[in-house]
Short mmCIF file of C-alpha atoms in Angstrom, two decimals:
data_model
loop_
_atom_site.label_atom_id
_atom_site.label_comp_id
_atom_site.label_asym_id
_atom_site.label_seq_id
_atom_site.Cartn_x
_atom_site.Cartn_y
_atom_site.Cartn_z
CA MET B 1 110.37 111.49 115.47
CA HIS B 2 111.22 108.64 115.47
CA ALA B 3 115.36 106.99 115.52
CA HIS B 4 117.01 106.83 112.50
CA GLY B 5 120.69 104.98 113.14
CA ASP B 6 122.48 107.72 115.66
CA LEU B 7 120.42 109.87 113.62
CA ILE B 8 116.19 111.30 114.59
CA SER B 9 114.43 110.96 111.57
CA THR B 10 111.72 114.54 111.04
CA PRO B 11 107.72 114.29 109.42
CA LEU B 12 108.24 116.86 106.59
CA THR B 13 105.83 118.91 106.85
CA PRO B 14 104.60 123.07 105.31
CA ASP B 15 105.76 124.31 108.29
CA LEU B 16 109.32 123.38 107.73
CA VAL B 17 108.74 125.15 104.09
CA ARG B 18 108.66 128.09 102.63
CA GLY B 19 108.43 130.15 99.55
CA ALA B 20 106.40 127.00 97.91
CA LEU B 21 102.27 128.20 96.75
CA ASP B 22 101.80 124.63 96.98
CA LEU B 23 102.92 121.12 97.99
CA GLU B 24 101.88 118.25 96.97
CA ARG B 25 102.02 114.17 98.38
CA THR B 26 103.36 112.35 96.10
CA ARG B 27 104.42 108.80 97.30
CA HIS B 28 107.83 109.63 97.91
CA GLY B 29 106.92 112.26 99.47
CA LEU B 30 106.73 116.56 99.19
CA LEU B 31 106.23 118.08 96.09
CA PRO B 32 107.35 122.10 96.51
CA HIS B 33 105.12 123.83 93.85
CA ARG B 34 105.34 127.41 92.54
CA LEU B 35 101.94 127.67 91.29
CA PRO B 36 98.70 125.86 93.45
CA ALA B 37 97.30 123.28 91.96
CA ARG B 38 94.47 124.91 90.01
CA ALA B 39 96.39 127.34 88.11
CA ARG B 40 98.49 124.23 87.52
CA ALA B 41 94.93 122.38 85.98
CA GLN B 42 94.05 125.82 83.50
CA ASN B 43 98.13 125.46 82.74
CA THR B 44 98.64 122.86 79.10
CA ASP B 45 101.86 123.86 78.55
CA GLY B 46 104.82 121.13 79.33
CA GLN B 47 107.70 123.84 79.72
CA LEU B 48 105.93 126.59 82.96
CA ALA B 49 104.62 122.60 83.97
CA MET B 50 107.85 122.07 84.68
CA ALA B 51 109.73 125.53 85.48
CA GLU B 52 106.65 126.10 88.31
CA SER B 53 107.66 122.56 90.35
CA GLN B 54 111.29 123.79 90.21
CA PRO B 55 111.82 125.09 93.12
CA SER B 56 113.59 128.53 93.09
CA GLY B 57 112.97 130.66 96.01
CA VAL B 58 111.64 127.32 98.06
CA ARG B 59 113.23 126.96 101.22
CA LEU B 60 113.53 124.43 103.67
CA ALA B 61 113.62 126.90 107.15
CA LEU B 62 114.52 125.01 110.59
CA ARG B 63 115.26 125.83 114.54
CA THR B 64 118.13 122.83 116.19
CA ARG B 65 120.87 121.79 117.91
CA ALA B 66 121.60 119.77 115.52
CA THR B 67 125.10 119.66 114.70
CA VAL B 68 124.68 117.10 111.48
CA LEU B 69 121.54 117.35 108.89
CA GLU B 70 120.89 114.33 106.08
CA LEU B 71 118.04 115.46 103.62
CA ASP B 72 116.97 112.63 100.95
CA THR B 73 115.37 113.95 97.69
CA LEU B 74 114.72 112.86 94.54
CA PRO B 75 115.55 115.21 91.83
CA THR B 76 114.96 115.31 88.12
CA LYS B 77 117.59 115.83 86.79
CA ARG B 78 117.05 117.45 82.90
CA VAL B 79 119.30 116.36 79.98
CA HIS B 80 118.18 118.21 76.27
CA ALA B 81 119.29 115.56 74.10
CA GLY B 82 122.79 116.10 71.82
CA ALA B 83 124.05 118.04 74.92
CA PRO B 84 126.55 117.03 78.01
CA PRO B 85 125.19 116.84 81.14
CA ARG B 86 123.74 119.26 82.51
CA PRO B 87 125.51 119.39 86.27
CA ASP B 88 123.86 118.54 89.44
CA GLY B 89 121.66 121.19 91.33
CA VAL B 90 122.68 123.08 93.90
CA TYR B 91 122.13 122.84 97.55
CA ASP B 92 122.22 126.07 99.41
CA LEU B 93 123.23 125.94 103.45
CA LEU B 94 123.33 129.03 104.79
CA VAL B 95 123.12 129.06 109.01
CA ASP B 96 122.07 132.04 110.82
CA GLY B 97 121.93 133.91 107.72
CA ARG B 98 124.71 133.44 106.31
CA PRO B 99 126.31 130.57 103.79
CA ALA B 100 127.80 127.78 106.03
CA GLY B 101 127.76 125.21 103.35
CA GLN B 102 126.85 123.59 99.21
CA GLY B 103 125.73 120.64 98.65
CA THR B 104 124.30 118.14 95.07
CA VAL B 105 122.46 115.25 95.50
CA ALA B 106 123.74 112.26 92.77
CA GLY B 107 121.13 110.18 90.53
CA GLY B 108 117.09 110.47 90.82
CA ASN B 109 114.99 111.09 87.06
CA THR B 110 116.51 111.60 84.31
CA LEU B 111 114.55 113.55 82.45
CA THR B 112 115.79 114.22 78.35
CA ILE B 113 114.34 116.72 76.33
CA ASP B 114 114.75 116.92 72.36
CA MET B 115 114.24 120.49 71.02
CA THR B 116 114.58 119.93 67.37
CA ALA B 117 111.11 117.01 67.77
CA GLY B 118 109.57 118.66 70.94
CA THR B 119 109.58 115.81 72.76
CA ALA B 120 110.77 114.71 75.78
CA SER B 121 110.90 111.57 77.70
CA LEU B 122 110.81 110.50 81.42
CA GLU B 123 113.30 108.16 83.15
CA PRO B 124 112.83 107.01 86.68
CA GLY B 125 116.06 106.87 88.91
CA PRO B 126 116.73 106.83 92.79
CA VAL B 127 116.66 109.14 96.05
CA GLY B 128 119.92 110.38 97.20
CA THR B 129 120.81 112.46 100.24
CA LEU B 130 122.46 115.36 100.96
CA ARG B 131 124.47 115.93 104.10
CA PHE B 132 125.64 118.11 105.76
CA PRO B 133 127.94 117.00 108.73
CA ASP B 134 129.84 120.13 110.23
CA LEU B 135 127.00 122.86 111.81
CA PRO B 136 128.29 125.32 114.46
CA PRO B 137 126.92 123.50 118.08
CA GLY B 138 124.08 125.40 119.86
CA ASP B 139 120.65 126.71 119.21
CA LYS B 140 121.14 127.86 115.11
CA THR B 141 118.25 128.39 112.15
CA VAL B 142 119.43 126.17 109.83
CA GLU B 143 118.04 126.81 105.98
CA ILE B 144 117.81 124.43 103.57
CA TRP B 145 117.33 126.25 99.95
CA LEU B 146 116.62 124.10 96.98
CA PRO B 147 117.84 124.22 93.87
CA HIS B 148 116.61 126.04 91.72
CA ASN B 149 116.34 124.42 88.30
CA GLU B 150 115.53 121.06 89.16
CA THR B 151 112.61 119.63 90.44
CA THR B 152 113.10 117.92 94.16
CA GLU B 153 110.23 115.53 96.16
CA LEU B 154 111.78 115.76 99.47
CA VAL B 155 111.67 112.80 101.40
CA ALA B 156 112.73 112.09 104.58
CA LEU B 157 115.17 114.14 107.19
CA ARG B 158 117.21 113.64 109.63
CA ALA B 159 119.30 115.01 112.25
CA ASP B 160 120.96 114.27 115.36
CA ALA B 161 118.57 116.48 117.99
CA PRO B 162 115.25 117.56 117.29
CA VAL B 163 114.49 119.50 114.91
CA GLY B 164 111.75 121.84 114.54
CA PRO B 165 110.54 124.69 112.22
CA ALA B 166 111.37 128.26 112.26
CA PRO B 167 109.85 131.10 113.87
CA ASP B 168 108.76 133.31 111.36
CA PRO B 169 111.33 136.44 110.93
CA GLY B 170 108.79 139.06 110.89
CA ARG B 171 109.70 139.91 107.48
CA ARG B 172 107.77 141.98 104.89
CA VAL B 173 106.30 138.80 101.67
CA TRP B 174 108.34 139.60 98.20
CA LEU B 175 106.48 138.45 95.95
CA HIS B 176 108.18 138.38 92.46
CA HIS B 177 106.88 136.89 89.28
CA GLY B 178 109.32 137.28 86.02
CA SER B 179 110.86 134.84 82.92
CA SER B 180 113.53 132.53 82.76
CA ILE B 181 116.20 135.11 84.38
CA SER B 182 113.83 135.83 87.72
CA HIS B 183 113.63 132.48 87.63
CA GLY B 184 117.02 131.71 88.23
CA SER B 185 118.83 130.41 84.53
CA ASP B 186 121.86 129.86 84.48
CA ALA B 187 123.10 131.42 87.90
CA ALA B 188 125.49 129.62 90.50
CA GLY B 189 123.22 128.57 92.70
CA PRO B 190 119.59 128.82 94.05
CA THR B 191 120.75 132.44 97.43
CA THR B 192 123.16 133.52 93.75
CA THR B 193 119.69 134.36 91.19
CA TRP B 194 119.05 137.93 91.62
CA PRO B 195 116.03 137.65 93.50
CA ALA B 196 116.69 136.24 96.00
CA LEU B 197 120.16 138.84 96.43
CA ALA B 198 117.94 141.36 95.99
CA ALA B 199 115.55 139.92 98.49
CA SER B 200 118.62 139.34 101.23
CA LEU B 201 119.80 143.07 100.61
CA GLY B 202 116.37 144.34 100.73
CA GLY B 203 115.10 142.82 104.10
CA VAL B 204 111.96 140.92 102.68
CA GLU B 205 111.54 137.78 102.88
CA LEU B 206 111.07 136.00 99.34
CA VAL B 207 108.11 134.73 97.34
CA ASN B 208 109.75 133.87 93.85
CA LEU B 209 107.42 133.45 91.17
CA GLY B 210 110.21 133.33 88.80
CA LEU B 211 109.07 130.79 85.38
CA SER B 212 111.76 130.48 82.69
CA GLY B 213 109.55 130.63 80.09
CA GLY B 214 106.95 132.15 81.65
CA ALA B 215 105.35 135.42 82.10
CA LEU B 216 103.51 135.21 79.96
CA LEU B 217 100.93 136.93 81.83
CA ASP B 218 98.41 134.06 82.20
CA PRO B 219 95.27 134.29 84.29
CA PHE B 220 95.55 131.35 86.50
CA THR B 221 99.07 133.31 87.83
CA ALA B 222 97.52 136.57 88.64
CA ARG B 223 94.89 134.94 90.08
CA ALA B 224 97.91 132.91 92.50
CA MET B 225 99.42 136.33 92.67
CA ARG B 226 95.95 138.20 93.79
CA ASP B 227 95.33 134.94 96.81
CA THR B 228 99.36 134.78 97.84
CA PRO B 229 100.12 137.32 101.41
CA ALA B 230 102.66 139.86 100.35
CA ASP B 231 104.09 143.07 101.45
CA LEU B 232 105.86 143.86 98.11
CA ILE B 233 105.08 142.93 94.14
CA SER B 234 107.31 142.58 91.40
CA VAL B 235 106.09 141.61 88.38
CA LYS B 236 108.42 141.63 85.40
CA ILE B 237 106.68 141.18 81.62
CA GLY B 238 107.15 142.00 78.71
CA ILE B 239 110.23 138.81 76.76
CA ASN B 240 109.42 136.19 76.55
CA VAL B 241 105.80 137.44 75.06
CA VAL B 242 108.52 139.10 72.88
CA ASN B 243 110.48 135.33 71.63
CA ALA B 244 107.25 132.67 72.04
CA ASP B 245 105.73 135.81 69.44
CA LEU B 246 102.44 135.11 71.50
CA MET B 247 100.43 138.53 71.00
CA ARG B 248 100.20 141.35 68.83
CA LEU B 249 100.26 145.41 70.19
CA ARG B 250 96.78 145.00 70.32
CA ALA B 251 96.17 142.59 72.51
CA PHE B 252 99.46 142.78 74.60
CA GLY B 253 97.55 146.04 76.19
CA PRO B 254 94.49 144.83 78.20
CA ALA B 255 96.31 141.64 79.15
CA VAL B 256 98.70 143.74 81.06
CA HIS B 257 95.61 145.32 81.94
CA GLY B 258 93.78 142.24 83.05
CA PHE B 259 96.65 141.40 84.75
CA LEU B 260 97.72 144.26 86.98
CA ASP B 261 93.54 143.97 88.15
CA THR B 262 94.05 140.46 89.07
CA VAL B 263 96.57 140.85 91.45
CA ARG B 264 95.30 144.44 92.89
CA GLU B 265 91.87 142.57 93.20
CA GLY B 266 94.34 140.78 95.95
CA HIS B 267 96.82 143.64 97.44
CA PRO B 268 94.73 147.38 96.92
CA PRO B 269 97.60 148.62 98.93
CA ALA B 270 100.63 147.14 98.56
CA PRO B 271 103.25 148.64 96.66
CA LEU B 272 103.13 147.42 93.30
CA LEU B 273 106.25 147.68 90.44
CA VAL B 274 105.98 146.78 86.86
CA VAL B 275 109.95 146.21 85.51
CA SER B 276 109.92 145.98 81.63
CA PRO B 277 112.89 144.04 80.21
CA VAL B 278 116.65 144.19 79.98
CA LEU B 279 118.32 144.62 77.32
CA CYS B 280 118.39 141.39 74.97
CA PRO B 281 120.49 143.19 71.76
CA VAL B 282 118.20 140.27 69.22
CA HIS B 283 115.17 141.38 70.70
CA GLU B 284 115.83 145.48 70.52
CA ASP B 285 114.27 145.52 67.57
CA THR B 286 113.49 142.65 66.29
CA PRO B 287 110.37 140.93 66.57
CA GLY B 288 110.00 136.81 67.85
CA PRO B 289 109.86 134.05 67.68
CA LEU B 290 113.12 133.35 69.25
CA ALA B 291 114.84 129.71 67.68
CA PRO B 292 117.65 127.63 69.13
CA ASP B 293 120.55 127.29 66.99
CA PHE B 294 122.01 123.87 68.21
CA SER B 295 125.29 124.29 65.79
CA GLU B 296 127.72 123.92 68.46
CA ALA B 297 125.13 122.11 71.13
CA ALA B 298 127.32 119.78 70.68
CA GLU B 299 130.25 121.93 72.24
CA GLY B 300 127.94 122.42 75.79
CA ARG B 301 126.99 125.96 73.63
CA LEU B 302 123.54 126.38 72.67
CA ARG B 303 122.87 130.37 71.12
CA PHE B 304 119.73 131.62 70.19
CA VAL B 305 118.45 134.06 67.08
CA ALA B 306 115.66 136.39 66.78
CA THR B 307 113.65 134.92 63.57
CA GLY B 308 111.04 137.62 63.17
CA ASP B 309 111.40 140.92 60.33
CA PRO B 310 111.85 144.15 62.10
CA ALA B 311 108.89 145.84 59.64
CA GLU B 312 106.79 143.69 60.94
CA ARG B 313 106.57 145.80 63.85
CA ALA B 314 104.08 148.38 60.97
CA SER B 315 101.54 144.96 61.58
CA GLY B 316 101.32 145.18 65.50
CA LYS B 317 104.74 142.67 65.84
CA LEU B 318 105.97 143.33 69.68
CA THR B 319 109.96 143.56 70.02
CA LEU B 320 111.48 144.76 73.16
CA ASN B 321 111.60 148.44 72.50
CA VAL B 322 107.70 148.41 71.34
CA ILE B 323 107.00 146.88 74.79
CA ARG B 324 108.93 148.73 77.17
CA ASP B 325 107.23 152.26 76.18
CA GLU B 326 103.59 150.75 76.43
CA LEU B 327 104.21 149.62 79.88
CA ALA B 328 105.56 153.27 80.88
CA ARG B 329 102.30 154.42 78.89
CA ILE B 330 100.30 151.90 81.03
CA VAL B 331 102.06 152.20 84.23
CA ALA B 332 101.81 156.24 83.63
CA GLN B 333 97.33 155.78 82.92
CA ARG B 334 96.80 153.61 85.69
CA ALA B 335 99.31 155.70 88.43
CA ALA B 336 96.93 158.50 88.37
CA ASP B 337 94.38 156.14 91.00
CA ASP B 338 96.83 153.95 92.07
CA PRO B 339 99.62 156.29 93.82
CA ASN B 340 101.48 152.75 94.98
CA LEU B 341 101.81 151.67 91.67
CA HIS B 342 105.50 152.07 89.85
CA HIS B 343 107.63 151.80 87.11
CA LEU B 344 111.54 149.77 86.31
CA ASP B 345 113.02 150.29 83.49
CA GLY B 346 114.33 147.14 83.31
CA ARG B 347 117.62 148.42 81.41
CA GLU B 348 118.73 149.81 84.61
CA LEU B 349 118.67 146.66 85.50
CA TYR B 350 121.51 145.23 82.80
CA GLY B 351 121.04 146.98 80.27
CA GLU B 352 124.33 149.08 77.34
CA ALA B 353 126.84 148.74 80.34
CA ASP B 354 126.22 145.80 81.80
CA ALA B 355 125.81 143.69 77.72
CA ALA B 356 129.40 145.10 77.42
CA GLU B 357 131.20 143.82 80.19
CA LEU B 358 129.51 140.45 81.03
CA PRO B 359 128.00 139.59 77.42
CA LEU B 360 124.59 137.30 77.70
CA PRO B 361 126.59 133.84 76.65
CA ASP B 362 123.68 132.79 74.79
CA THR B 363 122.36 135.77 73.10
CA ALA B 364 119.09 135.49 75.61
CA HIS B 365 120.77 134.42 79.47
CA PRO B 366 122.77 135.66 81.70
CA ALA B 367 125.66 133.74 83.46
CA ALA B 368 126.06 133.14 86.68
CA ALA B 369 128.11 136.33 87.05
CA THR B 370 125.63 137.90 85.88
CA HIS B 371 122.72 137.60 88.36
CA ARG B 372 124.72 138.70 91.22
CA PRO B 373 125.69 142.83 89.69
CA ARG B 374 121.34 141.90 88.65
CA GLY B 375 120.47 142.08 92.99
CA ASP B 376 122.09 144.81 93.69
CA PRO B 377 120.94 147.64 91.42
CA LEU B 378 117.45 145.89 91.74
CA ALA B 379 117.59 146.05 95.41
CA ALA B 380 118.46 150.14 95.20
CA PRO B 381 115.76 151.65 92.51
CA ALA B 382 113.34 149.46 94.02
CA PHE B 383 113.91 149.31 98.46
CA ARG B 384 116.11 152.40 98.59
CA ALA B 385 114.59 155.37 100.95
CA GLY B 386 112.47 156.82 98.58
CA GLY B 387 111.96 153.63 95.80
CA PRO B 388 108.57 151.82 94.73
CA LEU B 389 109.28 149.15 97.64
CA PRO B 390 109.92 150.76 101.15
CA PRO B 391 113.18 149.21 102.71
CA ARG B 392 113.78 147.37 105.86
CA PRO B 393 111.88 149.87 107.95
CA PRO B 394 115.06 150.30 111.02
CA PRO B 395 114.92 148.41 113.79
#
């Protein structure tokens, strides 16, 4: 440690960070990753590379008497060509498990994405500072949840009292894999994504491998899950397989089996929940690919349309209803020899009644208000007594 004005600088070390599978040393500091280096080396998809570097579920967990904390970060802001700028990513502060503040960091790099041309360009920018000046006195556990949708390099940490890693809370680890809805899409902040809410309700420690544009049954993701310590595991599969028009029914079934086989190699006895897609009306019976509609982009509104032909289901093209049926069949088949394997229909999390009350604004992703109900239903069917992911043990 060394002094920085009236504050003490604390080295940013891996034992201060939770929820990341890898921490890359950069010239600025530490860059959290949600896929390990070996998986990243096998990936050729720029969207997945961006998504795994966005720290959904990643947080600093500190024990301190400090009443002032400062965190220097280098964020990477996304800008879509022709659309208004996105709001700055939100940092959520928890003190002894309770919400205690929010903040943002201005500046940083700017990644400009042109979805029409399929190009992206990066403009470097400055490091910014997040400051929480009014923490309560006394010993406490402080968590700073990093923006779920903004790549964030950790540069420096300062406080007005010594800072150390928070003690192990002794909770079971829940490892979850899914697509953009699990990543957090348009959630209001990192602790209000539905996996974060469900983890809080279930009393578990979250490792979130929700990857926007991902969950495509990549073998390197299955191996990452195999090698990650976890007590409870869930995989949410299907929506991006359809909207990317990635494979046909013939390939989908064996790919699911292979993915589950790999996960099971590292976690033979763990409760494993397979979740099928939530309701997405444009893809229920219409195959992909999904295409963006830019007609209202200048007003900040982007919508998506399904461009496949429903008649192509006969030749093996996938829709959400086809995938739900196949996942239910696969889980039922495997569960005969794997009693800790379970299935949950995603429409229990977001179905027709939910869509009537809280429709998907862009036809593909939920609004911020939709994430909060999402946490409650998953905790109810998944973490309840007798459910596939056993509830927290009594104290």
